[in-house]
mmCIF file of C-alpha atoms in Angstrom:
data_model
loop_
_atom_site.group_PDB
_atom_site.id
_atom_site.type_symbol
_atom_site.label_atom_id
_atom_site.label_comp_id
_atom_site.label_asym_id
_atom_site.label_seq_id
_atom_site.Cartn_x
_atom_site.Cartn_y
_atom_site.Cartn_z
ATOM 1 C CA UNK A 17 4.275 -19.265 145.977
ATOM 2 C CA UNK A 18 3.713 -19.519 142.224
ATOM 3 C CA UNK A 19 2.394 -22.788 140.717
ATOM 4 C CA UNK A 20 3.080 -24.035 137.687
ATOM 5 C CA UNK A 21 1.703 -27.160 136.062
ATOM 6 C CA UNK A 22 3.236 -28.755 132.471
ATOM 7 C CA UNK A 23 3.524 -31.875 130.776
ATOM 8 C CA UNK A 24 6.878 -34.220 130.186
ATOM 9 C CA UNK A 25 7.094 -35.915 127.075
ATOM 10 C CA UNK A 26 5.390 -39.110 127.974
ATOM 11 C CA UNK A 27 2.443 -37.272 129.374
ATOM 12 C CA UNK A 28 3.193 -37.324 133.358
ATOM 13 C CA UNK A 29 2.354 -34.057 135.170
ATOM 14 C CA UNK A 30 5.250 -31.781 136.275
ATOM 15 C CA UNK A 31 4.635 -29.101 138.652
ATOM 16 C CA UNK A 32 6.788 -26.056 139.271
ATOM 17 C CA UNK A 33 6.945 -24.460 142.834
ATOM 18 C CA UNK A 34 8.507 -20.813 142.719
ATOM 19 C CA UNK A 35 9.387 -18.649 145.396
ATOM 20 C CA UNK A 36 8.773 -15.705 142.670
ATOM 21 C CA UNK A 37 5.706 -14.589 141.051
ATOM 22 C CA UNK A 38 7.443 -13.575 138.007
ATOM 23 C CA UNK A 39 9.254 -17.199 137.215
ATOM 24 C CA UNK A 40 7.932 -18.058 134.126
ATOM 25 C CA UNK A 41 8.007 -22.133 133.217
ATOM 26 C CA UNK A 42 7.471 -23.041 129.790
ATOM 27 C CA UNK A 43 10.564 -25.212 128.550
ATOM 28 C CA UNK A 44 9.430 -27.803 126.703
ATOM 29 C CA UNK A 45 11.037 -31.427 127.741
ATOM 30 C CA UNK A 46 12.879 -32.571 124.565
ATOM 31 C CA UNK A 47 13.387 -36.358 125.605
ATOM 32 C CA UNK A 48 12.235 -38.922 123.168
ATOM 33 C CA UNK A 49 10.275 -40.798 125.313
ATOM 34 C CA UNK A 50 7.660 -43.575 125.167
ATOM 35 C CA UNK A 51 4.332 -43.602 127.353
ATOM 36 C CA UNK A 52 5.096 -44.935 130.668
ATOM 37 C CA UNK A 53 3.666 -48.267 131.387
ATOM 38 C CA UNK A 54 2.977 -49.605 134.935
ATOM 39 C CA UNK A 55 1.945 -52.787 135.752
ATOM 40 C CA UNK A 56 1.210 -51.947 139.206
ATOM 41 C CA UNK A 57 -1.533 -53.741 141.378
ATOM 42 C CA UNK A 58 -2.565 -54.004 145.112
ATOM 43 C CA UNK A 59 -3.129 -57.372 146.825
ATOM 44 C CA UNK A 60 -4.789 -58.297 150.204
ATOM 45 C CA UNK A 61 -3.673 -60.235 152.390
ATOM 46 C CA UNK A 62 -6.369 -62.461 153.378
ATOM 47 C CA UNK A 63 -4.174 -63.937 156.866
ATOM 48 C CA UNK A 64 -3.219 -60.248 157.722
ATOM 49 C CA UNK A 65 -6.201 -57.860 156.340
ATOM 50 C CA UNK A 66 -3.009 -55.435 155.035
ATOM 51 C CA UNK A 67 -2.349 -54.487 151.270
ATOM 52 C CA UNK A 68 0.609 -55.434 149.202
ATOM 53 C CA UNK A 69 1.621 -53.246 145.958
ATOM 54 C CA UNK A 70 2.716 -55.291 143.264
ATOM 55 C CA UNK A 71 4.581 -53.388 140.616
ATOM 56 C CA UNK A 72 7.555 -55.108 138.501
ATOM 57 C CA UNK A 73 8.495 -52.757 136.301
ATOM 58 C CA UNK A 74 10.421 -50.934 139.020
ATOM 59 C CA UNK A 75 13.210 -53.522 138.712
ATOM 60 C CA UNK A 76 14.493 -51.340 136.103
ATOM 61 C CA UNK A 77 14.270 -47.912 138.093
ATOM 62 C CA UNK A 78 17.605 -45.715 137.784
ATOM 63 C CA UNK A 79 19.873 -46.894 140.315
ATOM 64 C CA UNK A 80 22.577 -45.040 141.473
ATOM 65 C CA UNK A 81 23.853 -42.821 138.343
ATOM 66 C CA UNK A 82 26.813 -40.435 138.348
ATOM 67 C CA UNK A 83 26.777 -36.787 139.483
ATOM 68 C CA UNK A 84 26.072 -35.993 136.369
ATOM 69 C CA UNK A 85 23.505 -37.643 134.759
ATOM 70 C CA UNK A 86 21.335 -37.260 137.618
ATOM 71 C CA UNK A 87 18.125 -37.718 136.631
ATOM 72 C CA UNK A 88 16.345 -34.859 139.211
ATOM 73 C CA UNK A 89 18.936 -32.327 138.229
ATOM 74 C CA UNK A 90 17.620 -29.211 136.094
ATOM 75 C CA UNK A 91 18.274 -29.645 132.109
ATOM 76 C CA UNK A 92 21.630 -27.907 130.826
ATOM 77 C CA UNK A 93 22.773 -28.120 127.203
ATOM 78 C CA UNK A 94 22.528 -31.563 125.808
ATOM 79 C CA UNK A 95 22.132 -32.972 129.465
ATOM 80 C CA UNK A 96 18.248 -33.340 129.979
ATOM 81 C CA UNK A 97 16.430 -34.547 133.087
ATOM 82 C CA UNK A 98 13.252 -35.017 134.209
ATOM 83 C CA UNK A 99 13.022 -31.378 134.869
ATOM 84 C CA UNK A 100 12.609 -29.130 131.689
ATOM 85 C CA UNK A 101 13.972 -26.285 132.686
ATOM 86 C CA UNK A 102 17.601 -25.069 133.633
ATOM 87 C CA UNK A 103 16.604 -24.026 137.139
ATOM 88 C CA UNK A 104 13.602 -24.788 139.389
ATOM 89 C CA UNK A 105 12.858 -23.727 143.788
ATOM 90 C CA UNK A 106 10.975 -26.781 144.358
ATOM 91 C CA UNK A 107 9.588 -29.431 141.637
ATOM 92 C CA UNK A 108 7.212 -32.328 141.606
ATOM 93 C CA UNK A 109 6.373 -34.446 139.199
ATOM 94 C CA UNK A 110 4.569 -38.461 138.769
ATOM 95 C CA UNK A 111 7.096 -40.921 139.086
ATOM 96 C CA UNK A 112 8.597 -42.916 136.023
ATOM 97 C CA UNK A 113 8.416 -45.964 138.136
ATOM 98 C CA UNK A 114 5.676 -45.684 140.258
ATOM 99 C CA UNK A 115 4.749 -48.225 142.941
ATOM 100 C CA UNK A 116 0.799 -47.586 143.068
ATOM 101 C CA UNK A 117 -0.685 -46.152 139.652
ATOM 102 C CA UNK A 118 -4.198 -45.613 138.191
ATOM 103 C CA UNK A 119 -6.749 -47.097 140.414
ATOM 104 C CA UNK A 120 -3.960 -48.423 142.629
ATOM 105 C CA UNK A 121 -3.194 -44.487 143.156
ATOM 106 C CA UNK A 122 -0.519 -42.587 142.541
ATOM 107 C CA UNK A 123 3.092 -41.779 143.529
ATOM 108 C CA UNK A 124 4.843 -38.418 143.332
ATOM 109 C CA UNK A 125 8.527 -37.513 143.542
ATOM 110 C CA UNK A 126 9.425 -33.834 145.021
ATOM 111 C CA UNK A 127 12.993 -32.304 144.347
ATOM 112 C CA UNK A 128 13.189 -29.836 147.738
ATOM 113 C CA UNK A 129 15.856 -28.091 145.714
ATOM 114 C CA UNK A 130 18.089 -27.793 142.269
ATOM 115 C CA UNK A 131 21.644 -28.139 144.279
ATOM 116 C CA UNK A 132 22.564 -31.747 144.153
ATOM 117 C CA UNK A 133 25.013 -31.432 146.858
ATOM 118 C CA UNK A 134 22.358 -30.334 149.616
ATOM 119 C CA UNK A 135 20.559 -32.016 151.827
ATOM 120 C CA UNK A 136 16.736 -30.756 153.413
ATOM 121 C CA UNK A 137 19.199 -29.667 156.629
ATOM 122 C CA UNK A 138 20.619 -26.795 154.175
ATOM 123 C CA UNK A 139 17.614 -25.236 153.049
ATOM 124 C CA UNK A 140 17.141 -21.743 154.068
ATOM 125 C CA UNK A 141 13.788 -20.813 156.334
ATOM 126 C CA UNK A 142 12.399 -19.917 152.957
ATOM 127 C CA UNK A 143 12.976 -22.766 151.177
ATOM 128 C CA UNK A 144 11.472 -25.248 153.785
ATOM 129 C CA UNK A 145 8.647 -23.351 153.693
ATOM 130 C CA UNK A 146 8.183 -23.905 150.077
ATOM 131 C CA UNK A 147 8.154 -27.342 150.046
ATOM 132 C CA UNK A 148 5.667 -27.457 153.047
ATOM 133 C CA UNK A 149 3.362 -25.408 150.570
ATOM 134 C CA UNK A 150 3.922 -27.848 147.990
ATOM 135 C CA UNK A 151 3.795 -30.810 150.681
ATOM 136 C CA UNK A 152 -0.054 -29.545 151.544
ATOM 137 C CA UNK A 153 -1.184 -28.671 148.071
ATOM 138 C CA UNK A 154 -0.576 -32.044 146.537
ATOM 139 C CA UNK A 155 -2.096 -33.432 149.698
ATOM 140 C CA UNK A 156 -4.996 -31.188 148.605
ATOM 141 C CA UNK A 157 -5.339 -32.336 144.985
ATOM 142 C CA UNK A 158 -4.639 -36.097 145.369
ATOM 143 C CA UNK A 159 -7.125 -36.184 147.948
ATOM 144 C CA UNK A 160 -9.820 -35.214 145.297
ATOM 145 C CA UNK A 161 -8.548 -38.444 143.398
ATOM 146 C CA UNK A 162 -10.978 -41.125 143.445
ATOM 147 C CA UNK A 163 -8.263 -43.733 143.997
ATOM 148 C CA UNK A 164 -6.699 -42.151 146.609
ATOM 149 C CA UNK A 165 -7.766 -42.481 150.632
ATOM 150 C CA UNK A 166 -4.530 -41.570 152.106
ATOM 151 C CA UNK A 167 -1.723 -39.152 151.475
ATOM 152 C CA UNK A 168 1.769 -39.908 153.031
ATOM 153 C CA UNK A 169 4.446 -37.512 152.087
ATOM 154 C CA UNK A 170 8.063 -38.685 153.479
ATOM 155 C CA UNK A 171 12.036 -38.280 152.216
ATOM 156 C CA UNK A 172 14.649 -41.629 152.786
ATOM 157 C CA UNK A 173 17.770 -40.268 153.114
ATOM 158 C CA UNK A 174 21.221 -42.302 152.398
ATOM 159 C CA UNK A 175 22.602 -45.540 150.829
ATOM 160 C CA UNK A 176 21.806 -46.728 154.196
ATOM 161 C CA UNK A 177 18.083 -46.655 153.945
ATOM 162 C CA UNK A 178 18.352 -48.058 150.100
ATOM 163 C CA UNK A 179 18.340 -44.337 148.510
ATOM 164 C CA UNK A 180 19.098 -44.712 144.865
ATOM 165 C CA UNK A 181 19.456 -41.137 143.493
ATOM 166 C CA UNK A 182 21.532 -38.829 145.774
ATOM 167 C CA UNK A 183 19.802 -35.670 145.124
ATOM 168 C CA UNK A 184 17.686 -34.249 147.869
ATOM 169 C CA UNK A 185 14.177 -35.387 146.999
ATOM 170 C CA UNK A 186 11.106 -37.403 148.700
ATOM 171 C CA UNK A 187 8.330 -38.630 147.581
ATOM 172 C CA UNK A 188 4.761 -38.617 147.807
ATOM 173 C CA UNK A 189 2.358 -41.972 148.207
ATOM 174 C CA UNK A 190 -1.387 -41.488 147.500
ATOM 175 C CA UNK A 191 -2.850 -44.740 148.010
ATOM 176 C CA UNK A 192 -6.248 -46.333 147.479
ATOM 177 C CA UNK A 193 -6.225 -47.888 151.323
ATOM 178 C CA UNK A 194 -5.735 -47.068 155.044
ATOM 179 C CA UNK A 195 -2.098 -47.943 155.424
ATOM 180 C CA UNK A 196 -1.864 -50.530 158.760
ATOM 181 C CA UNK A 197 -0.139 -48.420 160.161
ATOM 182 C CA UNK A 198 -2.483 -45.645 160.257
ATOM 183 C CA UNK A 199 -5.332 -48.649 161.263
ATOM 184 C CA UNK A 200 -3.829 -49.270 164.609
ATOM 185 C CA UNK A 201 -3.416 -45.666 165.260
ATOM 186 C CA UNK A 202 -7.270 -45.220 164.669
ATOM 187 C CA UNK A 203 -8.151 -48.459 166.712
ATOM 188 C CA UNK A 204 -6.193 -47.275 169.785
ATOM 189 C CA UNK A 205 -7.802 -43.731 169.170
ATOM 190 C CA UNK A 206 -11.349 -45.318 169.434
ATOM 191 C CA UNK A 207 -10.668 -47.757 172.033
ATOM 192 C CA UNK A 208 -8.791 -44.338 174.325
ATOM 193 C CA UNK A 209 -11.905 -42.802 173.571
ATOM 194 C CA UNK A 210 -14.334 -45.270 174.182
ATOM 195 C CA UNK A 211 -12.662 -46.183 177.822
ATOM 196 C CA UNK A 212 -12.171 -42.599 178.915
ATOM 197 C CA UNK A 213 -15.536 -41.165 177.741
ATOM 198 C CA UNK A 214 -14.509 -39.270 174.624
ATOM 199 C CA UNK A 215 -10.502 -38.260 175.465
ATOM 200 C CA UNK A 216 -8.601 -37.850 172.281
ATOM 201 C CA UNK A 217 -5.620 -39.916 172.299
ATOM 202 C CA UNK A 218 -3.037 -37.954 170.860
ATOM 203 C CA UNK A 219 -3.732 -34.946 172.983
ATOM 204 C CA UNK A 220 -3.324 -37.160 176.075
ATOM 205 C CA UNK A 221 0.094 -38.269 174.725
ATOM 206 C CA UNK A 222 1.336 -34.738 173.569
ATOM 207 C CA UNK A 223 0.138 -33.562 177.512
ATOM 208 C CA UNK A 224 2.157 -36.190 179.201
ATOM 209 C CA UNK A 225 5.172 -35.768 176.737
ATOM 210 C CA UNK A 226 4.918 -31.986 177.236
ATOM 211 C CA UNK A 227 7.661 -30.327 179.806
ATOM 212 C CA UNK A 228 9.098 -33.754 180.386
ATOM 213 C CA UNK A 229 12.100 -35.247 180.002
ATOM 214 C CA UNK A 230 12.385 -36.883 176.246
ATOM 215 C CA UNK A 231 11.195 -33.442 175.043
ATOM 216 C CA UNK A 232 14.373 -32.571 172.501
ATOM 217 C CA UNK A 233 12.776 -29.045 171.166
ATOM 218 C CA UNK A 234 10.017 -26.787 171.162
ATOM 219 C CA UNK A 235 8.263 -23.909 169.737
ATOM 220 C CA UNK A 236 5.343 -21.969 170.447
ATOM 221 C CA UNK A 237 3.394 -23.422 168.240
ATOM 222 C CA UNK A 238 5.201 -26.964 167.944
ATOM 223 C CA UNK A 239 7.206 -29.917 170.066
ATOM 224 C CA UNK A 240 9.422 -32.457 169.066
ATOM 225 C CA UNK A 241 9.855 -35.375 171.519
ATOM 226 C CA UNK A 242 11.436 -38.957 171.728
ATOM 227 C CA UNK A 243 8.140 -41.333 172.171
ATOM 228 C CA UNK A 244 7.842 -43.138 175.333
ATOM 229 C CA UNK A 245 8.089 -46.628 173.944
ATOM 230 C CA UNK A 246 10.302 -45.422 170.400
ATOM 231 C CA UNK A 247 10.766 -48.267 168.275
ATOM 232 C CA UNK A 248 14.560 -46.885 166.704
ATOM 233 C CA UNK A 249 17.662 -45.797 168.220
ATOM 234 C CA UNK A 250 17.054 -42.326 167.795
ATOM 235 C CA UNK A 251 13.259 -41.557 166.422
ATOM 236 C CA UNK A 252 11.598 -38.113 167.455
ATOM 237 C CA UNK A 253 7.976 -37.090 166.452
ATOM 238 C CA UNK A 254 7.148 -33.209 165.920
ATOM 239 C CA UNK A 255 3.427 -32.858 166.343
ATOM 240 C CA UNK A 256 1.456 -29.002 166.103
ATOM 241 C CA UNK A 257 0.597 -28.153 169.583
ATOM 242 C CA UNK A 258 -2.731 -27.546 167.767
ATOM 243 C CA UNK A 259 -4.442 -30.849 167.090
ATOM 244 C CA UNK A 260 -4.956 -30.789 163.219
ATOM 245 C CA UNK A 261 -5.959 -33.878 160.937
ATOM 246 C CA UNK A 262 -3.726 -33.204 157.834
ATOM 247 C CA UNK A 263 -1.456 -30.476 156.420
ATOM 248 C CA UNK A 264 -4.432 -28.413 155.440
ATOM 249 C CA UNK A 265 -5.584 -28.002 158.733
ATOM 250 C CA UNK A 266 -2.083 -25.705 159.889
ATOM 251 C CA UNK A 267 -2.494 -22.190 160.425
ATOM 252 C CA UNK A 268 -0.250 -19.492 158.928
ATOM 253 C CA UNK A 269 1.571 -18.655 162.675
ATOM 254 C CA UNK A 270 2.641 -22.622 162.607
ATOM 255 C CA UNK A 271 3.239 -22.772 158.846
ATOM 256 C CA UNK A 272 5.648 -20.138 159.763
ATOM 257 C CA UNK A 273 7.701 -21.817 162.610
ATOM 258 C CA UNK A 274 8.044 -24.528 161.290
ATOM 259 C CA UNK A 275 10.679 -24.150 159.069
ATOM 260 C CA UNK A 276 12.516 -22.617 162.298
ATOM 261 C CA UNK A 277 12.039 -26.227 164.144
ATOM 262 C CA UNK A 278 11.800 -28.432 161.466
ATOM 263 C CA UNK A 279 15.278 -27.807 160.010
ATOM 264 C CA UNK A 280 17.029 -27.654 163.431
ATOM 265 C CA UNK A 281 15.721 -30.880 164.237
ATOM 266 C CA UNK A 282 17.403 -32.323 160.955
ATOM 267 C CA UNK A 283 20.940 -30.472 161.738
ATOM 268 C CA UNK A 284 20.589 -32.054 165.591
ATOM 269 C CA UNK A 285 20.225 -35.561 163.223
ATOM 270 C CA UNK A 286 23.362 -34.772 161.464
ATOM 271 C CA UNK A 287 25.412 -34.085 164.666
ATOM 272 C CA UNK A 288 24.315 -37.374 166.996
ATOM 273 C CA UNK A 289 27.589 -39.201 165.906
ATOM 274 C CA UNK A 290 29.585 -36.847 166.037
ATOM 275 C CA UNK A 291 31.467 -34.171 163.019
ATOM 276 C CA UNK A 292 33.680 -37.134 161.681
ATOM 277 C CA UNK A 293 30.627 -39.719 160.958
ATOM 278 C CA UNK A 294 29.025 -39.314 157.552
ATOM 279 C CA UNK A 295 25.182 -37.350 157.176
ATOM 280 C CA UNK A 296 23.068 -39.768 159.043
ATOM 281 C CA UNK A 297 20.560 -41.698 157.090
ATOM 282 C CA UNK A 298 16.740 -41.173 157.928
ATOM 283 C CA UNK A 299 13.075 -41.531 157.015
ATOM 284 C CA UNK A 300 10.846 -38.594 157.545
ATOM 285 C CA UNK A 301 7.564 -38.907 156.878
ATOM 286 C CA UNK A 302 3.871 -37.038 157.117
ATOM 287 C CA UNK A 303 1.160 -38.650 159.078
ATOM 288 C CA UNK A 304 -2.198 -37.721 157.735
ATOM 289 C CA UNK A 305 -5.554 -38.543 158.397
ATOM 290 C CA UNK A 306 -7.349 -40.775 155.627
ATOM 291 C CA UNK A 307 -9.948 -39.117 153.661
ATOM 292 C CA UNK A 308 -11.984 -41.864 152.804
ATOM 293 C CA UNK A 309 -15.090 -43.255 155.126
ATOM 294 C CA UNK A 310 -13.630 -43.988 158.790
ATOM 295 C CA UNK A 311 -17.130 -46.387 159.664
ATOM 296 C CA UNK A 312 -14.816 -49.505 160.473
ATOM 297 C CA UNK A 313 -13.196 -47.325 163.413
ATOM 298 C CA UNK A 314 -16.499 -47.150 165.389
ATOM 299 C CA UNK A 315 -16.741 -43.513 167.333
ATOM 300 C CA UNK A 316 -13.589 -41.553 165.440
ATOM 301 C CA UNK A 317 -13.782 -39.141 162.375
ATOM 302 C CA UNK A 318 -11.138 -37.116 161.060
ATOM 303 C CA UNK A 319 -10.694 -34.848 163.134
ATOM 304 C CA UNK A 320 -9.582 -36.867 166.147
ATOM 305 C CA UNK A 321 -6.625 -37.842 164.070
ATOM 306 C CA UNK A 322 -3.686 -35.589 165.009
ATOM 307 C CA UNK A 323 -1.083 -34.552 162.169
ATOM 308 C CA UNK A 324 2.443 -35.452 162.639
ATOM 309 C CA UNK A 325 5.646 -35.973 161.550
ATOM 310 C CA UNK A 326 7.870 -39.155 162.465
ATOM 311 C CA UNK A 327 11.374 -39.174 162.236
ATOM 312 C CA UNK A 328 13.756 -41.991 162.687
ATOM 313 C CA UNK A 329 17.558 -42.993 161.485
ATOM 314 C CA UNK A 330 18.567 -46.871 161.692
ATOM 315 C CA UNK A 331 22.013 -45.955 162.581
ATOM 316 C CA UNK A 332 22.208 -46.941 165.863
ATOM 317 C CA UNK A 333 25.861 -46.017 167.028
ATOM 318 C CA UNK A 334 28.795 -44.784 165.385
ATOM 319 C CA UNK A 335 29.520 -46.956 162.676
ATOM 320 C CA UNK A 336 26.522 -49.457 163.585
ATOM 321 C CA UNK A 337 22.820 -49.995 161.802
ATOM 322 C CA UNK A 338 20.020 -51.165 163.260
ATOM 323 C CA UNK A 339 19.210 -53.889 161.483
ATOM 324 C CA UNK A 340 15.455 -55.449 161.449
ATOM 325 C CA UNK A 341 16.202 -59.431 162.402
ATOM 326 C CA UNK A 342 13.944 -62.400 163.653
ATOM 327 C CA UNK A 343 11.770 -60.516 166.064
ATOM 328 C CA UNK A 344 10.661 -57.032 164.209
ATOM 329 C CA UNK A 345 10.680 -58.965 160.499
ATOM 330 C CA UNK A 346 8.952 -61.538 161.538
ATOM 331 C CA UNK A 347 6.740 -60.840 164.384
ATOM 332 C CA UNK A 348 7.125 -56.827 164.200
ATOM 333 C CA UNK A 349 7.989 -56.525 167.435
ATOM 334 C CA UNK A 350 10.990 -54.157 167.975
ATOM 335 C CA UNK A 351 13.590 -53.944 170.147
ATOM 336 C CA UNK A 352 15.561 -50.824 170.777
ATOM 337 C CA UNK A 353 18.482 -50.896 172.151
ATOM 338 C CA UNK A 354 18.887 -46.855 172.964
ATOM 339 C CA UNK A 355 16.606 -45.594 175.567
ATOM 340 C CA UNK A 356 14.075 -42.914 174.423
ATOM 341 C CA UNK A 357 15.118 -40.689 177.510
ATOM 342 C CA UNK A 358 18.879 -41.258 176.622
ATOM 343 C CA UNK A 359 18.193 -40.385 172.700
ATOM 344 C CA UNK A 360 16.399 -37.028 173.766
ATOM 345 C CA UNK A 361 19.154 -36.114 175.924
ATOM 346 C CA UNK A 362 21.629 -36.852 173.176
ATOM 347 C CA UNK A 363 19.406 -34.716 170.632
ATOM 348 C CA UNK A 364 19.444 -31.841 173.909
ATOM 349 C CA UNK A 365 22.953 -31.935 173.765
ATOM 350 C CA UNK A 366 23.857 -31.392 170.049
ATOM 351 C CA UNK A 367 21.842 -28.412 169.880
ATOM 352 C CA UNK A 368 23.192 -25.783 167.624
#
């Protein structure tokens, strides 16, 4: 991988990801464009303890353009982009509209490829590895931020899920706090550990989920599995079978695979509905350790934090969403109306 970092022409960082040592980056982005202002800011809420983002200015965010004036395509002619250059592998660079920004932290959009029409499912073995490279080595340098505490890296896929450029792409979150999310994770992981005399948590999950029967793929060196009490209709978590604490903690041999398990998990998405429904819409998303201090989760460091990836679509049958009324929106507690074993057997079933 060859990494190249320039500037666009209101100063945000744009980094090139080649598969080719040669590719040489130096277009120049001729936009006439002003210095980005944010007016972003992160509130707590005193009755919950969790952080809100405030950031207006993303009320004018590009929504929805034509083909072509996409916005992450590569520049051509008199058509220019965000990216310089008339060609890129992989490509991230600071958003324009950025929920968390300066001390708030920073947010990060990655193009997985320069073909508008394809999706993350169509990337060859090669490709997916790229943007895992790129995935771990902006976890690496935002971590050395001192705004940033945690790293999430995730895609939303589809008008569904509120997607406003079509282009394959995710993004990248660095933010200044332990999400909630990741909070309850750690408490159960200290309270696990505290009542079973130092057991780690997510290896006693990944042991009893292991040979069983929501188990919808696996590797040598990872497993994908419908979680015993899965919150969406069809949601599947793909965990290392090596307990590591962030992306920088995989080894080459399951850097390698997974590519190989990754992307035929996304094509067994795309075929749950059947060949006549369109691409189903998902979130996919990195679960990271923090980086900052860890004192408020008495007992647990890092490295009792297990990397993983959730994935989950809100399409619940053909033709049907999964829609978040009275009881997850306002009390957050879910119910799901597919049963994990029945969702793993589906994913079994549409295996390629």
């Amino acid at each position: 991988m060859k990494k190249t970092s320039t500037r666009l022409a209101d100063g945000r960082e744009l980094i090139y990801y080649d598969l080719r040592d040669d590719a040489v980056r130096d277009a120049v982005d001729r936009r006439p464009l002003e210095p980005t202002v944010t007016t972003s800011e992160v509130r707590r809420d005193p009755l919950l303890g969790d952080s809100v983002a405030i950031a207006s200015h993303r009320q004018g965010r590009t929504y929805h353009p034509p083909a072509d004036e996409c916005p992450l395509c590569p520049s051509r002619g008199d058509r220019l982009s965000e990216i310089p250059d008339s060609s890129y592998d992989a490509v991230v660079f600071e958003n324009r509209f950025p929920s968390l920004a300066g001390d708030s932290g920073r947010c990060e959009v990655v193009c997985f490829t320069s073909d508008h029409n394809a999706s993350f499912a169509d990337l060859t073995e090669e490709q997916a590895r790229l943007v895992l490279d790129a995935w771990t080595d902006r976890t690496s340098e935002l971590s050395h931020l001192p705004s940033v505490e945690q790293v999430f890296c995730f895609e939303n896929r589809g008008a569904e899920i509120g997607v406003t450029l079509g282009h394959p792409h995710g993004q990248i979150y660095a933010y200044p706090f332990t999400t909630p999310r990741t909070a309850l994770m750690l408490r159960q992981v200290a309270a696990h550990k505290e009542a079973t005399g130092g057991e780690n948590l997510f290896d006693a999950v990944l042991e009893r989920e292991l040979g069983g029967e929501r188990v919808v793929l696996e590797g040598e060196h990872w497993v994908a599995f419908v979680p015993y009490a899965a919150h969406w209709p069809y949601e599947v978590h793909l965990y290392p079978k090596r307990r590591v604490p962030d992306l920088l903690g995989l080894d080459e041999d399951a850097r390698t695979e997974f590519p190989q398990v990754y992307l035929e998990l996304l094509r067994r998405f795309d075929r749950i509905f059947g060949d006549d429904q369109p691409l189903t819409p998902y979130i996919s998303g990195w679960h990271q350790a923090p980086f900052g201090a860890l004192e408020e989760f008495e007992g647990v460091n890092r490295d009792d934090f297990a990397l993983h990836l959730e994935l989950f679509t809100i399409r619940r049958t053909s033709g049907k969403l999964k829609f978040l009324a009275g009881s997850e929106s306002g009390m957050n507690v879910f119910i799901n109306d597919v049963p994990p074993e029945h969702a793993a057997k589906r994913l079994r079933e549409v295996a390629s």
